[in-house]
Amino acid sequence: MNNEIDIIRSQYDNLYYHIAPHISLVFPFDSQLSDEQIIEVVTEVAKQYPPFEIQLQEVSGDSKHGYVWLVIDQGSSMLEKIHDALYDKVVFRRYLRKDLPYQPHITIAQGLMPDQTTQLLVKLQNNRYDLLTTITEVSIEHILDNDDSENFATIALDNEYEN
């Protein structure tokens, strides 16, 4: 990840030391599902998609709730397809947050007061970012009681996928 983004996260993201930069495909949830059940369903979905590039160029946010994020420009439609495919599965369907529209992004600041968020957005929107990377896998994580993220499975997207 871009060094400037790491600096911003270390100053403004209260989860910086707990969770690495990421793109959530499924909102965090509590359930009685076993890790094996979750791995099985995510694997079934992941094998339907090839690796793909994403590009992040713009900053946006939600001043009311204290969030700032990098917008996924190129590649967002593929992320939305994977997100939708996961929530189409019975085991995840009940955890879909209908109150929040899915917008692929990487959070760089959270837990801010509205005026802090607005000031940071103005400052960052004057910068130009051009971050490009290839998504090749999906990670599944537990969020621990101390807010740390613990990866318990990494599933490759299907390199052999053909339309």
XYZ file of C-alpha atoms in Angstrom:
163
model
C 0.000 0.000 0.000
C 1.106 3.532 -0.629
C 3.270 4.901 2.218
C 1.219 8.109 2.396
C -1.934 6.045 2.939
C -0.239 4.137 5.774
C 0.695 7.446 7.408
C -2.882 8.702 7.094
C -4.262 5.451 8.515
C -1.833 5.539 11.451
C -3.080 9.035 12.348
C -6.790 8.754 11.630
C -7.889 5.101 11.673
C -8.510 3.811 15.185
C -8.186 0.236 13.871
C -4.832 0.808 12.144
C -2.912 -1.416 14.560
C -5.601 -4.102 14.551
C -6.674 -4.605 10.946
C -4.621 -4.386 7.742
C -5.964 -2.417 4.765
C -8.697 -4.496 3.181
C -11.846 -4.519 1.088
C -14.774 -6.092 2.894
C -16.927 -8.382 0.774
C -19.193 -9.421 3.656
C -19.885 -7.239 6.660
C -18.597 -8.666 9.962
C -21.164 -10.902 11.680
C -21.570 -13.239 14.656
C -22.888 -16.705 13.947
C -22.774 -20.348 14.916
C -21.349 -21.292 11.515
C -18.174 -23.340 11.694
C -15.023 -22.094 10.015
C -15.268 -25.095 7.690
C -18.782 -24.126 6.583
C -17.685 -20.568 5.834
C -14.578 -21.759 3.970
C -16.672 -24.143 1.877
C -19.118 -21.443 0.762
C -16.446 -18.805 0.099
C -14.415 -21.337 -1.910
C -17.471 -22.195 -4.001
C -17.947 -18.508 -4.844
C -14.255 -17.608 -5.277
C -13.678 -20.339 -7.861
C -16.256 -18.618 -10.100
C -14.102 -15.487 -10.544
C -10.694 -14.845 -12.080
C -8.037 -12.560 -10.565
C -8.682 -8.918 -11.533
C -7.134 -5.491 -11.200
C -8.420 -2.706 -9.025
C -7.476 0.933 -9.172
C -7.945 3.520 -6.455
C -7.723 7.185 -7.408
C -10.221 9.155 -5.356
C -11.023 9.822 -1.715
C -14.555 9.983 -0.377
C -16.228 9.605 2.978
C -19.104 10.013 5.368
C -18.632 13.036 7.611
C -21.718 12.249 9.680
C -20.295 8.854 10.747
C -16.601 9.798 10.762
C -15.308 7.669 7.865
C -12.890 8.439 5.026
C -12.039 5.894 2.337
C -10.283 5.310 -0.940
C -12.809 4.610 -3.665
C -12.324 1.514 -5.811
C -12.635 2.825 -9.349
C -11.590 0.076 -11.758
C -12.640 -3.340 -10.463
C -15.588 -2.245 -8.333
C -18.115 -4.102 -10.495
C -16.221 -7.390 -9.972
C -16.137 -6.788 -6.204
C -19.875 -6.105 -6.270
C -20.483 -9.370 -8.155
C -18.503 -11.361 -5.576
C -20.255 -9.538 -2.717
C -23.673 -10.306 -4.235
C -22.738 -13.947 -4.941
C -21.694 -14.438 -1.315
C -24.916 -12.949 0.023
C -26.924 -15.089 -2.416
C -25.738 -18.099 -0.397
C -28.160 -19.203 2.312
C -25.495 -19.184 5.035
C -24.758 -15.463 4.525
C -28.133 -14.145 3.370
C -29.421 -13.285 6.855
C -26.315 -11.140 7.569
C -26.829 -8.769 4.626
C -26.936 -5.183 5.865
C -29.785 -3.670 3.881
C -29.300 -0.372 5.713
C -25.868 0.133 4.091
C -25.417 0.070 0.334
C -22.322 -1.881 -0.679
C -19.596 0.411 -1.950
C -16.188 -1.206 -2.512
C -13.531 0.846 -0.739
C -10.525 0.798 1.574
C -11.093 2.678 4.816
C -8.280 5.092 5.684
C -9.893 6.974 8.585
C -12.671 6.182 11.036
C -13.919 7.157 14.439
C -13.564 10.872 13.668
C -15.796 13.738 14.657
C -17.839 15.191 11.744
C -15.733 18.367 11.504
C -12.481 16.351 11.576
C -13.818 14.144 8.799
C -14.780 17.116 6.642
C -11.358 18.745 7.125
C -9.531 15.518 6.267
C -11.697 14.982 3.191
C -10.946 18.489 1.919
C -7.220 17.967 2.522
C -7.073 14.532 0.870
C -9.340 15.320 -2.062
C -6.750 17.845 -3.234
C -4.274 14.963 -3.672
C -4.255 12.581 -6.614
C -3.798 8.887 -5.992
C -3.144 6.227 -8.578
C -2.903 2.903 -6.797
C -3.182 -0.247 -8.873
C -3.103 -3.847 -7.667
C -4.373 -7.269 -8.652
C -6.863 -9.127 -6.479
C -5.911 -12.811 -6.528
C -7.471 -14.154 -3.336
C -10.099 -13.756 -0.661
C -9.213 -13.889 3.026
C -11.559 -14.955 5.790
C -10.950 -13.478 9.206
C -12.128 -13.579 12.767
C -12.414 -10.246 14.536
C -11.075 -10.873 18.035
C -12.304 -9.281 21.268
C -9.423 -6.765 21.155
C -10.452 -5.772 17.566
C -7.474 -7.581 16.006
C -8.103 -9.372 12.750
C -7.030 -13.021 12.601
C -6.878 -14.576 9.145
C -8.030 -18.208 9.272
C -8.276 -18.945 5.546
C -7.062 -17.562 2.247
C -8.799 -18.751 -0.897
C -7.405 -18.100 -4.371
C -9.608 -16.795 -7.118
C -9.709 -19.251 -10.010
C -6.701 -18.679 -12.283
C -8.203 -21.153 -14.753
C -11.530 -19.337 -14.983
C -12.867 -18.744 -18.483
C -16.044 -16.937 -19.528
